Structures are given as structure tokens and as C-alpha cells.
Tab-separated table of C-alpha atoms in Angstrom:
chain	number	residue	atom	x	y	z
A	1	MET	CA	-0.095	0.067	0.031
A	2	LYS	CA	3.153	2.316	0.817
A	3	LYS	CA	4.689	1.978	-2.330
A	4	ILE	CA	1.209	2.511	-4.275
A	5	LEU	CA	0.926	5.695	-2.475
A	6	THR	CA	4.447	6.813	-3.273
A	7	VAL	CA	3.956	6.323	-7.017
A	8	LEU	CA	0.576	8.509	-7.111
A	9	ALA	CA	2.231	11.263	-5.214
A	10	ALA	CA	5.084	10.988	-7.761
A	11	LEU	CA	2.395	11.307	-10.664
A	12	ALA	CA	0.528	14.040	-8.907
A	13	LEU	CA	4.052	15.895	-8.433
A	14	CYS	CA	4.851	15.456	-12.342
A	15	LEU	CA	1.625	16.504	-13.407
A	16	CYS	CA	1.790	19.516	-11.614
A	17	LEU	CA	4.984	20.465	-13.025
A	18	SER	CA	3.388	19.760	-16.534
A	19	ALA	CA	0.622	22.441	-15.820
A	20	CYS	CA	3.110	24.840	-14.420
A	21	GLY	CA	5.233	24.778	-17.491
A	22	HIS	CA	8.909	24.243	-17.760
A	23	PHE	CA	11.732	26.021	-15.481
A	24	VAL	CA	13.311	28.808	-17.454
A	25	SER	CA	16.737	29.841	-16.258
A	26	ILE	CA	17.289	33.597	-15.410
A	27	MET	CA	21.041	33.289	-15.675
A	28	PRO	CA	22.402	35.654	-17.647
A	29	GLY	CA	23.908	33.956	-21.168
A	30	SER	CA	22.026	30.808	-20.367
A	31	ALA	CA	19.536	29.175	-23.010
A	32	ASP	CA	15.954	27.745	-22.528
A	33	PRO	CA	16.842	24.097	-22.119
A	34	GLU	CA	13.501	22.818	-23.691
A	35	GLY	CA	14.179	22.398	-27.613
A	36	PRO	CA	11.545	23.623	-29.963
A	37	ASP	CA	9.861	20.164	-29.873
A	38	GLY	CA	9.416	20.136	-26.453
A	39	ASP	CA	11.996	17.624	-25.762
A	40	LEU	CA	15.321	18.826	-23.868
A	41	PRO	CA	18.155	18.445	-26.406
A	42	GLN	CA	19.694	21.604	-25.648
A	43	ALA	CA	22.250	21.680	-23.043
A	44	LEU	CA	23.106	25.215	-21.144
A	45	ASP	CA	26.348	25.448	-23.392
A	46	ALA	CA	25.232	28.446	-25.288
A	47	PHE	CA	26.675	31.137	-23.050
A	48	GLU	CA	27.704	33.844	-25.117
A	49	GLN	CA	31.133	35.639	-23.952
A	50	THR	CA	29.923	39.020	-22.372
A	51	GLY	CA	31.942	42.126	-21.192
A	52	LEU	CA	32.038	42.142	-17.332
A	53	MET	CA	30.310	45.408	-17.158
A	54	GLU	CA	27.600	44.556	-18.993
A	55	PHE	CA	27.119	41.112	-17.399
A	56	LEU	CA	27.079	43.028	-14.072
A	57	ASP	CA	24.549	45.402	-15.601
A	58	TRP	CA	26.882	48.272	-14.738
A	59	GLN	CA	26.694	49.783	-17.880
A	60	ASP	CA	25.746	53.313	-16.356
A	61	PHE	CA	28.483	53.026	-14.091
A	62	ALA	CA	31.059	52.038	-17.003
A	63	ALA	CA	29.685	55.304	-19.131
A	64	GLY	CA	30.313	57.706	-16.434
A	65	TYR	CA	33.153	56.758	-13.861
A	66	TYR	CA	35.572	59.142	-15.719
A	67	SER	CA	33.647	62.070	-14.938
A	68	ASP	CA	31.804	60.679	-11.780
A	69	THR	CA	34.850	58.755	-10.454
A	70	PRO	CA	33.896	56.660	-7.369
A	71	VAL	CA	35.439	58.184	-4.064
A	72	ALA	CA	37.087	55.400	-2.702
A	73	LEU	CA	37.751	51.701	-3.977
A	74	SER	CA	38.078	49.053	-0.936
A	75	ILE	CA	38.918	45.296	-0.843
A	76	ARG	CA	38.122	42.576	1.317
A	77	THR	CA	39.636	39.457	1.168
A	78	SER	CA	38.498	36.029	2.861
A	79	GLN	CA	41.989	35.804	4.583
A	80	GLY	CA	41.879	39.114	5.966
A	81	GLY	CA	38.211	39.881	6.812
A	82	TYR	CA	38.310	43.481	6.740
A	83	ALA	CA	37.648	46.234	4.083
A	84	SER	CA	40.720	48.345	3.044
A	85	PRO	CA	39.847	51.382	0.941
A	86	ILE	CA	42.107	53.453	-0.964
A	87	PHE	CA	41.203	56.841	-2.339
A	88	ASP	CA	43.664	58.056	-4.933
A	89	ARG	CA	41.512	59.001	-8.602
A	90	THR	CA	44.648	57.211	-10.467
A	91	SER	CA	44.083	53.775	-8.985
A	92	ILE	CA	40.296	53.868	-8.840
A	93	ILE	CA	40.324	54.493	-12.517
A	94	ALA	CA	43.176	51.706	-13.185
A	95	ALA	CA	40.710	49.522	-11.540
A	96	CYS	CA	37.280	50.658	-13.427
A	97	ASP	CA	39.409	50.315	-16.728
A	98	ALA	CA	40.572	46.970	-15.486
A	99	LEU	CA	36.962	45.697	-15.019
A	100	ARG	CA	35.528	47.241	-18.410
A	101	ALA	CA	38.406	45.045	-19.779
A	102	MET	CA	37.362	41.998	-18.710
A	103	THR	CA	35.192	39.457	-20.508
A	104	VAL	CA	33.079	36.617	-18.808
A	105	THR	CA	33.966	33.659	-21.103
A	106	GLY	CA	31.477	31.127	-19.546
A	107	ARG	CA	30.622	28.820	-16.547
A	108	SER	CA	32.613	27.458	-14.582
A	109	ASP	CA	32.699	23.881	-13.911
A	110	ALA	CA	35.737	23.708	-11.257
A	111	PRO	CA	34.064	23.579	-7.938
A	112	ALA	CA	34.481	26.571	-5.355
A	113	GLU	CA	37.463	26.854	-3.114
A	114	GLU	CA	36.551	27.889	0.589
A	115	GLY	CA	38.352	31.289	1.612
A	116	GLN	CA	39.542	32.320	-1.501
A	117	ASP	CA	36.683	35.118	-2.183
A	118	THR	CA	37.874	38.665	-2.889
A	119	VAL	CA	35.539	41.307	-2.895
A	120	TYR	CA	36.147	44.869	-4.727
A	121	THR	CA	33.599	47.789	-3.529
A	122	PHE	CA	33.575	51.064	-5.357
A	123	THR	CA	31.790	54.043	-3.049
A	124	MET	CA	30.199	56.900	-4.949
A	125	ALA	CA	29.994	60.403	-3.522
A	126	GLY	CA	26.268	59.935	-2.942
A	127	GLY	CA	27.096	56.787	-0.961
A	128	ASP	CA	26.047	54.140	-3.507
A	129	GLN	CA	28.204	51.285	-3.676
A	130	TYR	CA	29.012	48.881	-6.507
A	131	SER	CA	30.719	45.491	-5.493
A	132	VAL	CA	31.846	42.382	-7.446
A	133	THR	CA	33.353	39.326	-6.148
A	134	PHE	CA	36.020	36.845	-6.950
A	135	SER	CA	36.600	33.495	-5.959
A	136	GLY	CA	39.740	31.606	-6.920
A	137	GLY	CA	40.442	33.814	-9.711
A	138	ARG	CA	36.553	33.434	-11.055
A	139	LEU	CA	33.885	35.879	-10.931
A	140	SER	CA	31.023	34.785	-8.318
A	141	MET	CA	27.962	35.857	-8.851
A	142	TYR	CA	24.078	34.090	-8.823
A	143	ALA	CA	25.824	31.625	-6.269
A	144	GLY	CA	27.808	30.409	-9.380
A	145	LEU	CA	31.341	30.796	-10.761
A	146	TYR	CA	32.269	32.026	-14.343
A	147	ASP	CA	35.495	32.149	-15.870
A	148	VAL	CA	36.818	35.844	-16.945
A	149	THR	CA	39.672	37.004	-18.423
A	150	GLY	CA	42.013	39.880	-17.576
A	151	LEU	CA	41.823	39.741	-13.781
A	152	GLU	CA	45.340	39.898	-13.322
A	153	ALA	CA	45.176	43.569	-14.168
A	154	LEU	CA	43.472	44.147	-10.433
A	155	GLY	CA	46.457	42.520	-8.843
A	156	ASP	CA	48.479	45.270	-9.527
A	157	LEU	CA	46.652	47.285	-7.161
A	158	ALA	CA	47.939	47.759	-3.533
A	159	PHE	CA	45.495	48.520	-0.364
A	160	PRO	CA	46.808	49.261	3.106
A	161	GLY	CA	46.841	45.939	5.620
A	162	TYR	CA	47.169	43.764	2.305
A	163	SER	CA	50.085	45.484	0.871
A	164	ASP	CA	53.525	46.558	2.616
A	165	SER	CA	53.639	49.748	0.593
A	166	PHE	CA	51.790	51.926	2.606
A	167	ASP	CA	53.351	54.275	5.375
A	168	VAL	CA	51.530	56.521	7.530
A	169	PHE	CA	51.810	59.383	5.667
A	170	ASP	CA	50.286	57.535	2.183
A	171	LEU	CA	47.163	57.068	4.303
A	172	TYR	CA	46.154	61.051	4.040
A	173	TYR	CA	46.312	61.059	0.263
A	174	GLN	CA	47.500	64.594	0.671
A	175	ASP	CA	50.223	66.122	-1.081
A	176	ASP	CA	51.253	68.408	1.779
A	177	ILE	CA	51.642	65.622	4.433
A	178	ARG	CA	53.706	63.510	2.061
A	179	ALA	CA	56.082	66.525	1.313
A	180	PHE	CA	56.193	66.885	5.436
A	181	ALA	CA	57.431	63.266	6.016
A	182	ASP	CA	59.913	63.360	2.856
A	183	ASN	CA	61.374	66.518	3.851
A	184	PHE	CA	61.347	66.296	7.480
A	185	SER	CA	65.420	65.835	7.715
A	186	VAL	CA	65.722	69.322	5.859
A	187	ASN	CA	62.469	71.258	7.257
A	188	ALA	CA	62.227	69.699	10.620
A	189	PRO	CA	59.101	71.147	12.960
A	190	VAL	CA	60.046	73.109	15.843
A	191	SER	CA	57.714	71.264	18.100
A	192	VAL	CA	55.492	68.567	18.839
A	193	GLY	CA	52.633	68.276	21.045
A	194	ARG	CA	50.550	65.910	22.626
A	195	ARG	CA	46.529	66.833	23.243
A	196	ALA	CA	44.389	64.135	24.767
A	197	ASN	CA	40.613	64.762	24.138
A	198	GLY	CA	40.726	68.149	23.026
A	199	GLY	CA	42.428	69.363	26.288
A	200	ALA	CA	45.832	71.473	26.811
A	201	THR	CA	48.434	70.504	24.579
A	202	LEU	CA	51.579	69.356	25.946
A	203	THR	CA	54.553	70.489	23.914
A	204	SER	CA	58.230	69.846	23.681
A	205	GLN	CA	60.754	71.998	21.248
A	206	ASP	CA	63.366	69.558	22.057
A	207	PRO	CA	64.772	68.641	18.492
A	208	ALA	CA	65.278	65.187	19.900
A	209	VAL	CA	61.652	64.632	21.296
A	210	VAL	CA	60.400	66.131	17.753
A	211	ALA	CA	62.443	63.406	15.870
A	212	GLN	CA	61.675	60.405	18.156
A	213	ALA	CA	57.873	61.247	17.889
A	214	PHE	CA	58.360	61.533	13.987
A	215	GLN	CA	60.114	58.390	13.410
A	216	PHE	CA	57.390	56.251	15.571
A	217	LEU	CA	55.105	57.418	12.593
A	218	GLN	CA	57.571	56.825	10.364
A	219	SER	CA	58.301	53.408	10.862
A	220	ALA	CA	54.625	52.711	11.930
A	221	THR	CA	53.037	49.813	9.202
A	222	VAL	CA	49.264	49.236	8.926
A	223	ALA	CA	48.234	46.187	10.442
A	224	ARG	CA	44.553	46.171	9.430
A	225	VAL	CA	41.752	48.112	9.076
A	226	GLU	CA	39.063	48.006	11.837
A	227	GLU	CA	35.831	47.071	10.859
A	228	SER	CA	33.597	47.999	13.622
A	229	PRO	CA	34.987	51.139	15.624
A	230	ASP	CA	31.775	51.503	17.369
A	231	GLN	CA	32.137	48.235	18.822
A	232	ASN	CA	36.063	47.893	19.172
A	233	ILE	CA	37.490	51.298	19.892
A	234	ASP	CA	36.801	53.609	22.455
A	235	LEU	CA	36.053	56.800	20.428
A	236	THR	CA	35.827	59.293	23.358
A	237	GLN	CA	39.420	58.514	23.759
A	238	ILE	CA	41.139	61.153	21.293
A	239	THR	CA	44.974	61.897	21.225
A	240	ASP	CA	46.341	64.190	18.824
A	241	TYR	CA	49.939	64.847	17.858
A	242	VAL	CA	50.661	68.006	16.534
A	243	PHE	CA	54.001	68.846	14.963
A	244	THR	CA	54.161	72.864	14.404
A	245	MET	CA	56.547	74.142	11.400
A	246	ALA	CA	58.765	77.478	11.683
A	247	ASP	CA	56.186	79.141	9.618
A	248	GLY	CA	53.322	78.451	12.203
A	249	SER	CA	51.750	75.866	9.896
A	250	TYR	CA	51.005	72.231	11.538
A	251	TYR	CA	50.393	68.624	11.129
A	252	THR	CA	47.941	66.539	13.107
A	253	PHE	CA	47.855	62.843	13.613
A	254	THR	CA	44.951	61.700	15.242
A	255	PHE	CA	44.311	58.522	17.312
A	256	ALA	CA	41.109	56.977	18.595
A	257	GLY	CA	41.966	54.751	21.355
A	258	PRO	CA	44.877	52.631	19.574
A	259	CYS	CA	44.019	53.300	15.971
A	260	LEU	CA	44.981	55.985	13.731
A	261	ALA	CA	42.024	57.795	12.691
A	262	VAL	CA	42.272	59.236	8.891
A	263	THR	CA	39.526	60.836	7.022
A	264	ALA	CA	40.869	61.166	3.332
A	265	SER	CA	37.222	61.600	1.904
A	266	ALA	CA	34.410	63.345	3.733
A	267	GLU	CA	31.862	61.264	1.744
A	268	TYR	CA	33.816	58.025	2.854
A	269	GLY	CA	34.291	59.085	6.768
A	270	PRO	CA	36.978	58.341	8.977
A	271	VAL	CA	39.182	54.744	8.492
A	272	TYR	CA	40.604	53.683	11.632
A	273	TYR	CA	43.616	51.830	11.228
A	274	TRP	CA	45.611	49.385	13.698
A	275	LEU	CA	49.215	49.981	13.426
A	276	ASN	CA	52.395	47.882	14.107
A	277	GLY	CA	55.621	49.688	15.819
A	278	ILE	CA	53.460	52.598	17.127
A	279	ASP	CA	53.229	51.922	21.058
A	280	GLY	CA	56.329	53.821	21.981
A	281	LEU	CA	54.379	57.057	20.905
A	282	ALA	CA	52.243	57.001	23.495
A	283	GLN	CA	54.969	56.563	26.071
A	284	LEU	CA	57.098	59.198	24.592
A	285	SER	CA	57.476	62.234	27.042
A	286	ILE	CA	56.848	64.997	25.315
A	287	LEU	CA	56.717	67.333	28.446
A	288	PRO	CA	58.052	65.867	31.877
A	289	GLU	CA	56.814	66.828	35.145
A	290	SER	CA	59.527	68.882	35.936
A	291	THR	CA	58.861	71.374	33.520
A	292	VAL	CA	55.417	72.172	34.054
A	293	PRO	CA	55.395	76.028	34.451
A	294	THR	CA	54.820	77.058	38.118
A	295	PHE	CA	51.293	78.961	38.544
A	296	ALA	CA	51.336	81.049	41.762
A	297	GLY	CA	47.371	81.711	41.367
A	298	GLY	CA	45.411	84.278	39.685
A	299	PRO	CA	43.897	85.264	36.497
A	300	LEU	CA	43.792	82.367	33.615
A	301	TYR	CA	45.937	84.874	31.410
A	302	GLY	CA	49.102	84.374	33.870
A	303	MET	CA	48.566	80.215	34.007
A	304	ARG	CA	49.233	79.726	30.216
A	305	GLU	CA	51.260	81.932	27.915
A	306	GLU	CA	48.745	81.177	24.928
A	307	ILE	CA	45.887	82.484	27.416
A	308	ALA	CA	47.520	85.859	27.879
A	309	THR	CA	48.592	86.193	23.862
A	310	ALA	CA	44.530	85.970	23.220
A	311	LEU	CA	43.868	88.677	25.920
A	312	SER	CA	46.419	90.875	24.562
A	313	ALA	CA	44.824	90.124	21.006
A	314	ALA	CA	41.247	90.718	22.575
A	315	ASN	CA	42.455	94.130	24.196
A	316	GLY	CA	43.952	95.444	20.790
A	317	GLU	CA	47.368	95.350	22.268
A	318	LEU	CA	48.814	92.659	19.647
A	319	PRO	CA	49.728	94.522	16.712
A	320	GLY	CA	48.069	92.537	13.533
A	321	VAL	CA	46.769	90.146	15.581
A	322	THR	CA	43.081	89.751	16.503
A	323	VAL	CA	40.492	87.478	17.774
A	324	GLU	CA	38.902	85.779	14.631
A	325	GLY	CA	36.593	83.923	16.259
A	326	VAL	CA	35.573	81.375	19.517
A	327	TYR	CA	33.906	78.138	19.632
A	328	VAL	CA	32.491	76.895	22.737
A	329	ASP	CA	31.392	73.176	23.155
A	330	TYR	CA	29.579	72.878	26.420
A	331	ASN	CA	27.400	71.171	29.260
A	332	ILE	CA	25.925	72.985	31.382
A	333	ASN	CA	22.934	71.484	33.596
A	334	GLY	CA	22.516	68.385	31.719
A	335	GLN	CA	22.205	70.483	28.421
A	336	HIS	CA	24.709	69.710	25.789
A	337	GLY	CA	25.093	72.179	23.132
A	338	TYR	CA	27.826	74.588	21.129
A	339	LEU	CA	28.159	78.066	19.644
A	340	THR	CA	30.249	80.199	17.599
A	341	LEU	CA	31.082	83.720	18.125
A	342	ASP	CA	33.026	86.359	16.293
A	343	GLY	CA	33.789	90.074	16.494
A	344	PRO	CA	33.584	92.034	19.526
A	345	THR	CA	31.567	88.987	21.119
A	346	ALA	CA	34.212	86.743	20.838
A	347	ALA	CA	36.808	89.360	21.858
A	348	SER	CA	34.731	90.454	24.991
A	349	PHE	CA	34.256	86.577	25.647
A	350	VAL	CA	38.115	85.882	25.817
A	351	GLN	CA	38.483	89.086	28.419
A	352	ARG	CA	35.887	87.302	30.457
A	353	VAL	CA	37.577	83.961	30.274
A	354	ALA	CA	41.426	85.397	30.715
A	355	TYR	CA	40.242	87.360	33.871
A	356	ILE	CA	38.785	84.513	35.731
A	357	ASN	CA	40.685	83.588	38.968
A	358	ALA	CA	42.244	80.154	40.031
A	359	ALA	CA	44.051	78.798	42.706
A	360	ALA	CA	47.895	77.716	42.858
A	361	GLU	CA	47.010	74.359	43.939
A	362	THR	CA	45.920	71.737	41.864
A	363	THR	CA	42.456	69.589	42.379
A	364	SER	CA	40.568	66.879	40.739
A	365	PRO	CA	38.173	67.670	38.030
A	366	ILE	CA	34.634	67.050	38.535
A	367	GLY	CA	31.663	68.105	36.953
A	368	GLU	CA	30.158	69.047	33.460
A	369	MET	CA	32.880	70.107	30.836
A	370	ILE	CA	33.374	73.451	28.633
A	371	THR	CA	35.694	73.601	25.962
A	372	VAL	CA	36.313	76.929	24.640
A	373	PHE	CA	38.164	76.855	21.350
A	374	VAL	CA	39.980	80.467	20.384
A	375	THR	CA	41.385	81.355	17.134
A	376	LEU	CA	43.131	84.366	16.420
A	377	SER	CA	43.818	85.967	13.004
A	378	ASP	CA	47.256	84.077	12.464
A	379	GLN	CA	45.484	80.975	13.144
A	380	SER	CA	47.083	80.507	16.924
A	381	GLY	CA	44.991	80.301	19.841
A	382	PRO	CA	44.421	78.521	22.934
A	383	ILE	CA	42.120	75.900	23.978
A	384	ILE	CA	40.727	76.200	27.568
A	385	VAL	CA	39.341	73.098	29.090
A	386	PHE	CA	36.484	73.771	32.226
A	387	THR	CA	35.492	70.704	34.150
A	388	GLY	CA	32.974	71.759	36.784
A	389	ASP	CA	34.647	74.520	38.791
A	390	THR	CA	38.028	73.755	37.739
A	391	VAL	CA	40.527	74.697	34.717
A	392	GLN	CA	43.048	72.351	33.097
A	393	GLN	CA	46.610	73.892	33.098
A	394	MET	CA	47.780	70.853	30.940
A	395	VAL	CA	47.171	67.347	31.171
A	396	GLY	CA	47.025	66.036	34.878
A	397	PHE	CA	46.907	69.749	36.159
A	398	ASP	CA	43.828	71.177	37.273
A	399	HIS	CA	43.418	74.172	39.294
A	400	ALA	CA	40.193	75.137	41.081
A	401	CYS	CA	38.365	78.445	39.789
A	402	ASP	CA	36.486	81.161	41.536
A	403	ALA	CA	33.322	79.514	41.801
A	404	ASN	CA	31.258	82.912	41.243
A	405	ALA	CA	33.174	83.591	38.184
A	406	MET	CA	32.481	79.750	36.773
A	407	ASN	CA	28.581	80.632	37.656
A	408	ASP	CA	28.702	84.036	35.400
A	409	LEU	CA	30.669	81.867	32.824
A	410	ARG	CA	28.144	79.376	32.414
A	411	ALA	CA	25.115	81.961	32.420
A	412	THR	CA	26.824	83.832	29.679
A	413	ILE	CA	27.118	81.038	27.529
A	414	LEU	CA	23.574	80.159	28.158
A	415	SER	CA	22.594	83.535	27.340
A	416	LEU	CA	24.573	83.405	24.033
A	417	ALA	CA	23.307	80.228	23.104
A	418	GLN	CA	19.885	81.411	22.901
A	419	ASP	CA	20.534	83.984	20.161
A	420	THR	CA	20.328	81.813	17.265
A	421	ASN	CA	22.833	83.896	15.292
A	422	ASN	CA	25.803	82.384	17.575
A	423	VAL	CA	24.411	78.664	17.555
A	424	GLY	CA	27.329	76.995	15.433
A	425	GLN	CA	26.380	74.029	13.158
A	426	SER	CA	29.661	72.548	12.674
A	427	PHE	CA	33.164	72.894	13.682
A	428	GLY	CA	36.173	71.883	11.619
A	429	SER	CA	39.824	72.249	12.496
A	430	THR	CA	42.796	72.594	10.363
A	431	SER	CA	44.102	68.845	10.779
A	432	GLY	CA	46.871	66.825	8.638
């Protein structure tokens, strides 16, 4: 009885399939397997050689990549497991040219090799992405493999982490940073500074310290690119290394946690690189404790030289230098905001801050943070960090401020923030 039921079920299935028509492959280049007489004499061997771009249906991309060039090209391999981008137009165009020259010659009968995938992804300025996957030298698409010609042209491209040809300075894709590195021996910076979380900058003008900081960066190599920075990196721990040149220009290299953070393309966003050989940079003694300037207490302009300079500019006492602007990032009574000031309002604000009194003794910073960025017309200017009723002289040295003066400062900031003309929408600092 069971055998009879099985046969009947099989017959019913065959009738159902016959009623529904035959299967038609939607694979590019495949033929209808049913012959003209209703039988199946025709094998799936009628694949026509097709240009890769057409096979991928990338005709619009192929027609426009010279004028609308992708902002980035990334590679991800099964062995590496991370996406590594490059941003120079020459390499991206070369990759596009290589793909356009490739031909899909047919389906591959060879079995897939596990762990052999390489994915190339082009990112456009608007955020759209085009990805193509190769597996063991063949195109991987629609869960099938296809033989292609011309794939070796992509092998000439180098990517950070997957190639040892990149140093730290190459990651920025900026000619001035490349020149800074190449000309260091003949045009060395006059100082190097370390700044933590936008606080005061520890600075050394010792040529040996400047050279050592540079050498750590110069000798570092890219280990890999961090795929999930919000999960694996403490993005609130920011350390800047600032090299200042004799003409006042400067180059800033920023680390988020242990990773070098680089934004080579605003459209693509920041990339976080794990580096080999960089650990010594964090341990470098840029400003030993014995050289911390003595502060006997009094107005803040007496605590740090750059605050005194900003006050002189605000008072009109510094020929040719004025207060160009002030940016304030604040947390006050649980309210987080920021504002930008310019003209007389900015100068008045600098005066108010510079005359706040602080005690000589250091104390622990407790409370909400207010960070004041002052920009002078010569592009210098102090960064002043308040935490609660304390002010930071430099990292690790905080002094108690006059409580009444701090209450007045907070009230002033909130009052200015109510004026929509002073509310900033963004703030960018020059960085290399």
C-alpha cells in the first residue's frame, strides 16, 4: 500500500510540474533548456562571451566613471576579513578600466574553493556602492562561478594592510603631508605636542623629542583596518599629535583609542587603522613633569602663555593680530550644545575667560565640561578646558576656579546660546 501511495504522489507531482510549465533559467547567457519540439536536447552550453560590466549590468557605471569617479575603492579578502580602502583617483580609474576590459567567457565547472573570495567595492560620492566578488580567480555571481579574462590587472593594485607599500603618511592622500614626511630631515618641525580629548597641549621644542615622535610614525606599518570601530575602539579617547613648523603651519595626526583615525574622503568618512610599531609614541615623554610651569594662582592669563596672547589680541594690544572667532562646546546642567562667536562678542568672551581667577593648588576635576576654542587671526589660539569649577593647565594639572566667576561664565554661555545667530552648526579644525 505504501508503494502505491508513493507512486501516486510522484505522478501527481509530475502532472503539477507539467501544468505549471517548464523551468526557465534567469542566469545571464543561459539558454532555454527546452528544445523547439518540446524535448530537452539542448544543454546549457550556449553561453555567449560578455563584457564584465555588461554582465554585471553596470552599463551606467561604466559610461560615467571618468566624470563621476568613485571616491573610494575597497578590497576585502577571506583571509584578511576586513575592508581596506584607497582614495586616489588614478588607482580607482585603473581598477574601473581593468573591469571594463574583462570578459566573462563561460560558466566554470570547477568546484568553489573555500576562503578564496576577494570583494572589490566602489563607493560613490552619494553613498551608492558597486561590489564585485572574485573567488579563486573566477567571478562569483548568482551562487555560480564564471571564468573571466583580464583579472590579473587588478592584482597590481595595493591596499593598506594587504600590502606593505603604505606608510602612515600615504594614508592621508595629501601632497602636503607626503612632503612633510619626505622633507623632514631638511625642514623639521620646531615642536611636537600631544593633546588628549581636546584639552591642553603638552609641547616639546626639544629637537630629539620631535624627531623621535616623527620616527614612531614613519616606521609604523598598517596591520589591518578596523571594521567595527564603534564596538572595538573607545571613540571618546582622542589623542592628537601636532607638529608645528617654523612658519606656524602644523600637521595633526589623530588617534582614536589605539587606532590612527584618518578621513581622506569626507564622503567615505573616517577610517581606523591598527598600526604595528606605534606603541612607543604614547609612552614618549613630550613634557616631563619637572618642566610644568609654576602657577602661583591668579587670572587665567597668567597660567598659560597662549591665554595671555589671546587676551592681548582681545584688548587690541597685539599689532596685526585679532580674535577671529571663539567656539564653545558645553555641558551645563545636563544641557549639551555649542556656539560660535566672532567680532566684538568673541573678543569680549576671551576677556571674560582670561580674567577668571584660579587657585595655585591643583585639584581633581569634577563636573560637566566646557571647552573653549579661541582662534586668532594668525591661526594660533588656546584651547581652554573647564570641568565643573576647575580649569586645566595641562593634562593632569587642574586648578580650582572662582565659583562665582564660573557661574557667571555658564550663565553667559547659556544666554549667548539663546541667540540663534551664535549657535554653530559645525566646527572644523585644520588637521593633517
